[in-house]
Amino acid sequence: MRAPLRSRPGPGAGHHQVLFFIAECVPFAIALVVLTIELTPAHVVYTGPLLVATPALAAVTMGPKGTLAALGVAVVVSVITATHNDAWGGQQVYTNLVALFLVGAASVVTSRAVQTRRESELNQVRRIAAAAQEVLLRPVPARLGPVRAASMYLAAETGAQIGGDLYDAVQTRYGVRMIVGDVRGKGLPAVRAAAVVLGAFREAVHYEDDLVEVISHCGEALRRDAALAGAGAAGDDAFREAFVTAVVAQIQEDATVELINRGHPPPLVIGEGSARCLTPAVPLPPLGLEEFIGGPPGRLESYPFAPGDRLLLHTDGVIEARDGDNTFFDLARAMEAMRGRTRQAFLEDLRDALLEHTKGSLADDVALIVVDRVDRSDPVRGR
């Protein structure tokens, strides 16, 4: 599932917010300038057209309420300045007020229409993003052979449904196979790379008996698409340079889990004792950087995973999350503290602990798969 998240703005959002705030202040700044001119000896300057422009400018960046507020401020300033300068006897004051009301009414109607259109477009984008997530990052099945599983995705960027993290879990004739990965970079190039790797994984897991070949297919698919991007526009530079850290796991009937890790944070297992980090004996580079593999493309490494044990596959958005003192989130300790919870409750509590640690502002996306090994004879336990 994709969990709700108080997330941070995306890259450059702070700069855009400042510019937007400045734009919103312009109509009121104009009214202040007019008021200053009219209440000083500089009132010989004709300021009427400036006030007429304020609601029109407000309609560009503010909704109907903001436009009405700008119109109200302009009317008040007009009345104050006309009274202060004894100008009520002249036709110009009334002409300015009529123009102000006409422009103001048109601006309110326009701002309302613009707001309605923007809301409609935003809702459409959200529906498309939700549909894309269902295809790209679908929740893992709750029951997969000898294991029970659950997943969660937290997008760090405001408004995002999906990003550069990826996961999946599939029941195959070779056992339960899972992948968790993280694309270098952000935005649409990262989503594209994630889609390429997931597509290759979902195809290869069903016909490749060797898990090393499965992850090799993912790397080859990424390189092929990078080559296609190289023949395209310059805008594809970010994708051509993308690489993906990933860990692929295989769980069969015996009490072990087999892993091949391509530069990804190692999974954790917890049973009766403390959480164990399944660190690979031979580090391998991420997908897309196969030229740095000096020998064979890697080998499976096997770790104990007995009934009652819990396996957690995650991305570096968890272990690299920091608090105000720049202290990293202690995932192993959090996992131990949540021992005994159902899978969904574990993920929700882990999400809450992560948000509490970071004060609700993640610096990177988070993808999680939690897997419990159970006996085949056991009924489905929890959610």
Tab-separated table of C-alpha atoms in Angstrom:
chain	number	residue	atom	x	y	z
A	1	MET	CA	0.000	0.000	0.000
A	2	ARG	CA	1.017	3.604	-0.434
A	3	ALA	CA	0.863	5.263	2.946
A	4	PRO	CA	-0.201	8.874	3.550
A	5	LEU	CA	2.785	11.016	4.296
A	6	ARG	CA	3.592	14.540	5.305
A	7	SER	CA	6.253	14.954	2.695
A	8	ARG	CA	8.793	17.550	1.746
A	9	PRO	CA	8.540	19.743	-1.331
A	10	GLY	CA	10.358	18.576	-4.431
A	11	PRO	CA	13.635	20.039	-5.698
A	12	GLY	CA	13.310	23.751	-6.494
A	13	ALA	CA	9.894	23.959	-4.831
A	14	GLY	CA	11.143	26.408	-2.190
A	15	HIS	CA	12.330	28.854	-4.869
A	16	HIS	CA	9.013	28.595	-6.699
A	17	GLN	CA	7.086	29.150	-3.472
A	18	VAL	CA	9.025	32.358	-2.802
A	19	LEU	CA	8.301	33.651	-6.314
A	20	PHE	CA	4.639	32.736	-5.950
A	21	PHE	CA	4.436	34.556	-2.618
A	22	ILE	CA	6.018	37.651	-4.162
A	23	ALA	CA	3.520	37.529	-7.040
A	24	GLU	CA	0.632	37.354	-4.555
A	25	CYS	CA	1.959	40.411	-2.733
A	26	VAL	CA	2.206	42.583	-5.886
A	27	PRO	CA	-1.457	43.797	-5.946
A	28	PHE	CA	-1.324	44.822	-2.292
A	29	ALA	CA	2.079	46.432	-2.780
A	30	ILE	CA	0.605	48.511	-5.616
A	31	ALA	CA	-2.236	49.639	-3.346
A	32	LEU	CA	0.296	50.620	-0.692
A	33	VAL	CA	2.333	52.596	-3.235
A	34	VAL	CA	-0.822	54.419	-4.419
A	35	LEU	CA	-1.791	55.215	-0.841
A	36	THR	CA	1.683	56.572	-0.116
A	37	ILE	CA	1.674	58.761	-3.229
A	38	GLU	CA	-1.813	60.132	-2.629
A	39	LEU	CA	-1.175	61.004	1.029
A	40	THR	CA	2.053	62.883	0.287
A	41	PRO	CA	2.924	65.893	-1.871
A	42	ALA	CA	3.639	63.390	-4.683
A	43	HIS	CA	-0.130	62.998	-5.260
A	44	VAL	CA	0.186	65.022	-8.439
A	45	VAL	CA	1.029	61.667	-10.081
A	46	TYR	CA	-2.065	60.052	-11.615
A	47	THR	CA	-2.490	56.704	-9.817
A	48	GLY	CA	-6.014	55.636	-10.831
A	49	PRO	CA	-5.013	53.026	-13.463
A	50	LEU	CA	-2.681	51.392	-10.958
A	51	LEU	CA	-5.556	50.602	-8.601
A	52	VAL	CA	-7.721	49.340	-11.452
A	53	ALA	CA	-4.995	46.804	-12.280
A	54	THR	CA	-4.837	45.255	-8.776
A	55	PRO	CA	-7.770	42.800	-9.026
A	56	ALA	CA	-6.630	41.722	-12.493
A	57	LEU	CA	-3.146	40.986	-11.159
A	58	ALA	CA	-4.600	39.164	-8.148
A	59	ALA	CA	-6.647	36.919	-10.430
A	60	VAL	CA	-3.427	35.563	-11.960
A	61	THR	CA	-2.067	34.040	-8.747
A	62	MET	CA	-4.981	33.978	-6.276
A	63	GLY	CA	-8.415	32.467	-6.282
A	64	PRO	CA	-11.736	34.310	-6.105
A	65	LYS	CA	-11.318	35.136	-2.404
A	66	GLY	CA	-7.881	36.639	-2.931
A	67	THR	CA	-9.156	38.602	-5.924
A	68	LEU	CA	-12.068	39.952	-3.871
A	69	ALA	CA	-9.631	40.915	-1.120
A	70	ALA	CA	-7.465	42.831	-3.606
A	71	LEU	CA	-10.571	44.529	-5.000
A	72	GLY	CA	-11.697	45.497	-1.504
A	73	VAL	CA	-8.280	46.946	-0.657
A	74	ALA	CA	-8.285	48.949	-3.915
A	75	VAL	CA	-11.759	50.379	-3.172
A	76	VAL	CA	-10.766	51.352	0.380
A	77	VAL	CA	-7.604	53.064	-0.881
A	78	SER	CA	-9.637	54.890	-3.537
A	79	VAL	CA	-12.124	56.172	-0.953
A	80	ILE	CA	-9.363	57.214	1.481
A	81	THR	CA	-7.339	59.051	-1.148
A	82	ALA	CA	-10.379	60.748	-2.720
A	83	THR	CA	-11.517	61.944	0.714
A	84	HIS	CA	-8.015	63.080	1.720
A	85	ASN	CA	-7.525	65.045	-1.519
A	86	ASP	CA	-11.090	66.438	-1.648
A	87	ALA	CA	-11.595	64.862	-5.071
A	88	TRP	CA	-15.225	63.737	-4.783
A	89	GLY	CA	-16.417	66.642	-6.848
A	90	GLY	CA	-14.510	65.526	-9.936
A	91	GLN	CA	-15.684	63.016	-12.515
A	92	GLN	CA	-12.365	61.195	-12.523
A	93	VAL	CA	-12.924	59.587	-9.114
A	94	TYR	CA	-16.243	58.072	-10.167
A	95	THR	CA	-14.824	56.912	-13.472
A	96	ASN	CA	-11.980	55.153	-11.650
A	97	LEU	CA	-14.404	53.482	-9.226
A	98	VAL	CA	-16.642	52.233	-12.043
A	99	ALA	CA	-13.616	50.881	-13.916
A	100	LEU	CA	-12.360	49.286	-10.717
A	101	PHE	CA	-15.662	47.500	-10.082
A	102	LEU	CA	-15.949	46.325	-13.699
A	103	VAL	CA	-12.384	44.992	-13.824
A	104	GLY	CA	-12.825	43.508	-10.341
A	105	ALA	CA	-16.010	41.639	-11.281
A	106	ALA	CA	-14.414	40.275	-14.448
A	107	SER	CA	-11.304	39.247	-12.496
A	108	VAL	CA	-13.330	37.356	-9.862
A	109	VAL	CA	-15.222	35.435	-12.551
A	110	THR	CA	-11.984	34.693	-14.399
A	111	SER	CA	-10.153	33.537	-11.267
A	112	ARG	CA	-13.045	31.229	-10.407
A	113	ALA	CA	-12.969	29.698	-13.881
A	114	VAL	CA	-9.194	29.270	-13.733
A	115	GLN	CA	-9.428	27.667	-10.284
A	116	THR	CA	-12.094	25.215	-11.470
A	117	ARG	CA	-10.007	24.256	-14.492
A	118	ARG	CA	-6.864	23.768	-12.385
A	119	GLU	CA	-8.728	21.591	-9.899
A	120	SER	CA	-10.098	19.476	-12.734
A	121	GLU	CA	-6.636	19.070	-14.265
A	122	LEU	CA	-5.112	18.214	-10.880
A	123	ASN	CA	-7.785	15.594	-10.203
A	124	GLN	CA	-7.117	14.056	-13.612
A	125	VAL	CA	-3.367	13.943	-12.933
A	126	ARG	CA	-4.030	12.298	-9.568
A	127	ARG	CA	-6.248	9.656	-11.169
A	128	ILE	CA	-3.571	8.926	-13.773
A	129	ALA	CA	-0.898	8.724	-11.046
A	130	ALA	CA	-3.037	6.353	-8.998
A	131	ALA	CA	-3.615	4.136	-12.039
A	132	ALA	CA	0.123	4.195	-12.827
A	133	GLN	CA	0.912	3.155	-9.288
A	134	GLU	CA	-1.477	0.239	-9.454
A	135	VAL	CA	0.458	-1.020	-12.493
A	136	LEU	CA	3.984	-0.125	-11.419
A	137	LEU	CA	3.862	-0.521	-7.635
A	138	ARG	CA	0.997	-2.842	-6.922
A	139	PRO	CA	0.692	-4.171	-3.349
A	140	VAL	CA	2.300	-7.556	-2.887
A	141	PRO	CA	-0.047	-10.532	-2.311
A	142	ALA	CA	-0.718	-11.264	1.360
A	143	ARG	CA	-0.042	-14.997	0.903
A	144	LEU	CA	2.823	-16.363	-1.184
A	145	GLY	CA	3.511	-20.056	-0.670
A	146	PRO	CA	5.434	-20.543	2.596
A	147	VAL	CA	5.411	-16.835	3.468
A	148	ARG	CA	3.000	-14.031	4.280
A	149	ALA	CA	3.887	-10.576	2.969
A	150	ALA	CA	2.941	-6.903	3.001
A	151	SER	CA	4.363	-3.808	1.328
A	152	MET	CA	4.437	-0.046	1.724
A	153	TYR	CA	5.635	2.870	-0.364
A	154	LEU	CA	6.287	6.393	0.938
A	155	ALA	CA	6.964	9.078	-1.662
A	156	ALA	CA	9.125	11.866	-0.252
A	157	GLU	CA	8.142	14.486	-2.842
A	158	THR	CA	4.961	16.457	-2.197
A	159	GLY	CA	2.036	15.215	-4.258
A	160	ALA	CA	3.951	12.261	-5.669
A	161	GLN	CA	2.369	8.814	-5.944
A	162	ILE	CA	5.441	7.034	-7.253
A	163	GLY	CA	9.120	7.822	-7.551
A	164	GLY	CA	12.431	6.068	-8.050
A	165	ASP	CA	11.987	3.213	-5.566
A	166	LEU	CA	10.569	-0.114	-6.697
A	167	TYR	CA	9.409	-3.430	-5.273
A	168	ASP	CA	7.518	-6.590	-6.188
A	169	ALA	CA	6.940	-10.121	-4.928
A	170	VAL	CA	5.853	-12.996	-7.164
A	171	GLN	CA	4.978	-16.667	-6.610
A	172	THR	CA	6.747	-18.783	-9.255
A	173	ARG	CA	7.497	-22.462	-9.840
A	174	TYR	CA	10.976	-21.741	-8.457
A	175	GLY	CA	9.644	-20.311	-5.204
A	176	VAL	CA	8.711	-16.852	-3.985
A	177	ARG	CA	10.843	-14.210	-5.677
A	178	MET	CA	11.061	-10.596	-4.572
A	179	ILE	CA	12.861	-7.442	-5.606
A	180	VAL	CA	13.410	-4.102	-3.893
A	181	GLY	CA	15.387	-1.404	-5.668
A	182	ASP	CA	16.261	2.266	-5.763
A	183	VAL	CA	16.969	4.341	-8.880
A	184	ARG	CA	19.657	6.992	-8.780
A	185	GLY	CA	17.967	10.313	-9.461
A	186	LYS	CA	14.499	11.807	-9.239
A	187	GLY	CA	11.506	12.665	-11.358
A	188	LEU	CA	10.277	11.031	-14.558
A	189	PRO	CA	13.663	9.522	-15.567
A	190	ALA	CA	13.722	7.651	-12.236
A	191	VAL	CA	10.146	6.424	-12.731
A	192	ARG	CA	11.055	5.251	-16.232
A	193	ALA	CA	14.095	3.325	-14.979
A	194	ALA	CA	12.004	1.746	-12.208
A	195	ALA	CA	9.407	0.647	-14.758
A	196	VAL	CA	12.089	-0.905	-16.987
A	197	VAL	CA	13.629	-2.909	-14.134
A	198	LEU	CA	10.264	-4.065	-12.781
A	199	GLY	CA	9.095	-5.104	-16.245
A	200	ALA	CA	12.230	-7.192	-16.798
A	201	PHE	CA	11.944	-8.753	-13.345
A	202	ARG	CA	8.283	-9.690	-13.750
A	203	GLU	CA	9.026	-11.429	-17.024
A	204	ALA	CA	12.281	-13.187	-16.116
A	205	VAL	CA	11.189	-14.617	-12.731
A	206	HIS	CA	8.850	-17.063	-14.425
A	207	TYR	CA	11.262	-18.692	-16.900
A	208	GLU	CA	14.771	-18.264	-15.424
A	209	ASP	CA	15.615	-20.942	-12.873
A	210	ASP	CA	18.786	-19.088	-11.829
A	211	LEU	CA	18.133	-15.963	-9.768
A	212	VAL	CA	21.425	-14.487	-10.968
A	213	GLU	CA	20.053	-14.615	-14.509
A	214	VAL	CA	16.900	-12.844	-13.343
A	215	ILE	CA	18.779	-9.845	-12.033
A	216	SER	CA	21.084	-9.943	-15.068
A	217	HIS	CA	17.990	-9.558	-17.269
A	218	CYS	CA	17.049	-6.479	-15.244
A	219	GLY	CA	20.480	-4.983	-15.856
A	220	GLU	CA	20.347	-5.779	-19.568
A	221	ALA	CA	16.906	-4.189	-19.899
A	222	LEU	CA	18.176	-1.044	-18.206
A	223	ARG	CA	21.165	-0.859	-20.555
A	224	ARG	CA	18.986	-1.400	-23.625
A	225	ASP	CA	16.668	1.420	-22.665
A	226	ALA	CA	19.625	3.649	-21.843
A	227	ALA	CA	20.969	2.965	-25.342
A	228	LEU	CA	17.590	3.876	-26.837
A	229	ALA	CA	17.582	7.056	-24.763
A	230	GLY	CA	21.062	7.788	-26.106
A	231	ALA	CA	19.618	7.864	-29.610
A	232	GLY	CA	16.860	10.226	-28.508
A	233	ALA	CA	16.655	13.831	-27.395
A	234	ALA	CA	19.065	15.567	-25.052
A	235	GLY	CA	16.320	15.543	-22.432
A	236	ASP	CA	17.010	11.825	-21.910
A	237	ASP	CA	20.448	12.492	-20.400
A	238	ALA	CA	19.199	11.801	-16.866
A	239	PHE	CA	17.894	8.386	-17.903
A	240	ARG	CA	21.029	7.435	-19.835
A	241	GLU	CA	23.057	8.036	-16.671
A	242	ALA	CA	20.673	6.150	-14.370
A	243	PHE	CA	21.687	3.120	-12.364
A	244	VAL	CA	19.644	1.055	-9.942
A	245	THR	CA	20.628	-0.565	-6.661
A	246	ALA	CA	18.584	-3.714	-6.115
A	247	VAL	CA	18.337	-6.831	-4.008
A	248	VAL	CA	16.525	-9.938	-5.274
A	249	ALA	CA	15.383	-12.632	-2.860
A	250	GLN	CA	14.183	-16.198	-3.350
A	251	ILE	CA	12.326	-18.228	-0.728
A	252	GLN	CA	11.644	-21.914	-1.234
A	253	GLU	CA	10.401	-24.673	1.050
A	254	ASP	CA	13.657	-25.062	2.976
A	255	ALA	CA	14.350	-22.768	5.940
A	256	THR	CA	16.576	-20.357	4.042
A	257	VAL	CA	16.373	-17.198	1.958
A	258	GLU	CA	18.644	-16.757	-1.053
A	259	LEU	CA	19.783	-13.282	-2.039
A	260	ILE	CA	21.763	-11.531	-4.698
A	261	ASN	CA	22.565	-7.939	-3.873
A	262	ARG	CA	23.553	-5.335	-6.458
A	263	GLY	CA	24.786	-2.406	-4.380
A	264	HIS	CA	21.622	-2.190	-2.269
A	265	PRO	CA	21.193	-1.845	1.522
A	266	PRO	CA	21.100	-5.422	2.877
A	267	PRO	CA	17.799	-6.847	4.171
A	268	LEU	CA	17.254	-7.623	7.858
A	269	VAL	CA	15.937	-10.793	9.491
A	270	ILE	CA	14.603	-11.043	13.016
A	271	GLY	CA	13.543	-14.170	14.861
A	272	GLU	CA	13.866	-14.956	18.542
A	273	GLY	CA	17.074	-12.946	18.864
A	274	SER	CA	18.158	-9.537	17.614
A	275	ALA	CA	17.782	-8.291	14.046
A	276	ARG	CA	20.464	-9.642	11.685
A	277	CYS	CA	21.743	-7.738	8.677
A	278	LEU	CA	22.154	-9.991	5.613
A	279	THR	CA	25.304	-8.343	4.305
A	280	PRO	CA	26.664	-9.864	1.068
A	281	ALA	CA	30.076	-11.545	1.261
A	282	VAL	CA	31.054	-10.163	-2.156
A	283	PRO	CA	29.811	-6.635	-2.914
A	284	LEU	CA	28.521	-6.083	-6.450
A	285	PRO	CA	27.860	-2.813	-8.327
A	286	PRO	CA	24.329	-1.585	-9.074
A	287	LEU	CA	22.379	-2.458	-12.209
A	288	GLY	CA	23.582	-0.364	-15.107
A	289	LEU	CA	27.209	-0.477	-13.944
A	290	GLU	CA	27.996	-4.035	-15.040
A	291	GLU	CA	31.334	-2.944	-16.527
A	292	PHE	CA	32.657	-2.779	-12.963
A	293	ILE	CA	32.042	-6.500	-12.362
A	294	GLY	CA	35.453	-8.069	-12.761
A	295	GLY	CA	34.402	-11.717	-12.840
A	296	PRO	CA	31.140	-13.699	-12.936
A	297	PRO	CA	27.877	-11.722	-12.631
A	298	GLY	CA	27.526	-12.771	-8.977
A	299	ARG	CA	26.275	-15.758	-7.049
A	300	LEU	CA	23.440	-16.527	-4.699
A	301	GLU	CA	24.122	-16.234	-0.992
A	302	SER	CA	21.973	-18.264	1.404
A	303	TYR	CA	20.897	-17.206	4.912
A	304	PRO	CA	18.794	-18.942	7.595
A	305	PHE	CA	15.108	-18.030	7.457
A	306	ALA	CA	13.115	-20.374	9.663
A	307	PRO	CA	9.376	-20.457	10.474
A	308	GLY	CA	8.599	-17.560	12.811
A	309	ASP	CA	11.309	-15.336	11.333
A	310	ARG	CA	10.552	-11.980	9.736
A	311	LEU	CA	12.436	-10.603	6.713
A	312	LEU	CA	12.469	-6.908	5.826
A	313	LEU	CA	13.593	-5.633	2.426
A	314	HIS	CA	13.896	-1.857	2.246
A	315	THR	CA	15.455	1.065	0.386
A	316	ASP	CA	17.999	3.538	1.715
A	317	GLY	CA	15.305	6.123	2.393
A	318	VAL	CA	14.853	4.324	5.736
A	319	ILE	CA	18.408	3.955	6.986
A	320	GLU	CA	19.513	7.360	5.673
A	321	ALA	CA	16.627	9.260	7.279
A	322	ARG	CA	17.996	11.768	9.812
A	323	ASP	CA	16.615	13.777	12.699
A	324	GLY	CA	17.413	17.373	13.603
A	325	ASP	CA	20.719	16.279	15.173
A	326	ASN	CA	21.740	14.539	11.937
A	327	THR	CA	21.359	11.099	13.566
A	328	PHE	CA	20.427	8.232	11.249
A	329	PHE	CA	17.285	6.198	11.860
A	330	ASP	CA	18.125	2.934	13.672
A	331	LEU	CA	16.163	0.416	11.622
A	332	ALA	CA	17.400	-2.695	13.430
A	333	ARG	CA	16.413	-1.275	16.808
A	334	ALA	CA	12.995	-0.198	15.505
A	335	MET	CA	12.455	-3.666	14.037
A	336	GLU	CA	13.278	-5.299	17.353
A	337	ALA	CA	10.924	-2.938	19.213
A	338	MET	CA	8.054	-3.938	16.893
A	339	ARG	CA	8.542	-7.679	17.299
A	340	GLY	CA	5.260	-9.605	17.391
A	341	ARG	CA	3.131	-7.101	15.479
A	342	THR	CA	1.197	-8.208	12.409
A	343	ARG	CA	2.755	-7.262	9.096
A	344	GLN	CA	0.490	-4.297	8.400
A	345	ALA	CA	0.772	-3.039	11.962
A	346	PHE	CA	4.555	-3.418	11.719
A	347	LEU	CA	4.697	-1.327	8.530
A	348	GLU	CA	2.381	1.341	9.937
A	349	ASP	CA	4.348	1.581	13.193
A	350	LEU	CA	7.601	1.710	11.252
A	351	ARG	CA	6.208	4.507	9.101
A	352	ASP	CA	5.134	6.439	12.211
A	353	ALA	CA	8.533	5.955	13.852
A	354	LEU	CA	10.268	7.122	10.682
A	355	LEU	CA	8.110	10.240	10.410
A	356	GLU	CA	8.598	11.010	14.082
A	357	HIS	CA	12.370	10.691	13.674
A	358	THR	CA	12.418	13.037	10.651
A	359	LYS	CA	9.699	15.399	11.950
A	360	GLY	CA	7.513	14.403	9.013
A	361	SER	CA	9.993	15.354	6.283
A	362	LEU	CA	11.622	12.461	4.446
A	363	ALA	CA	14.602	13.263	2.252
A	364	ASP	CA	14.103	10.204	0.025
A	365	ASP	CA	11.419	7.753	-1.037
A	366	VAL	CA	10.903	4.595	0.992
A	367	ALA	CA	9.906	1.135	-0.276
A	368	LEU	CA	9.346	-1.749	2.138
A	369	ILE	CA	8.444	-5.429	1.889
A	370	VAL	CA	7.988	-7.398	5.102
A	371	VAL	CA	7.829	-11.200	4.871
A	372	ASP	CA	6.989	-13.737	7.585
A	373	ARG	CA	8.025	-17.370	7.197
A	374	VAL	CA	5.223	-19.685	8.366
A	375	ASP	CA	4.646	-23.422	8.277
A	376	ARG	CA	2.435	-24.552	5.426
A	377	SER	CA	0.183	-26.242	7.958
A	378	ASP	CA	-0.420	-22.940	9.785
A	379	PRO	CA	-3.531	-20.906	8.995
A	380	VAL	CA	-3.091	-17.399	7.661
A	381	ARG	CA	-1.964	-15.404	10.677
A	382	GLY	CA	-2.960	-11.774	10.897
A	383	ARG	CA	-2.887	-9.431	7.954
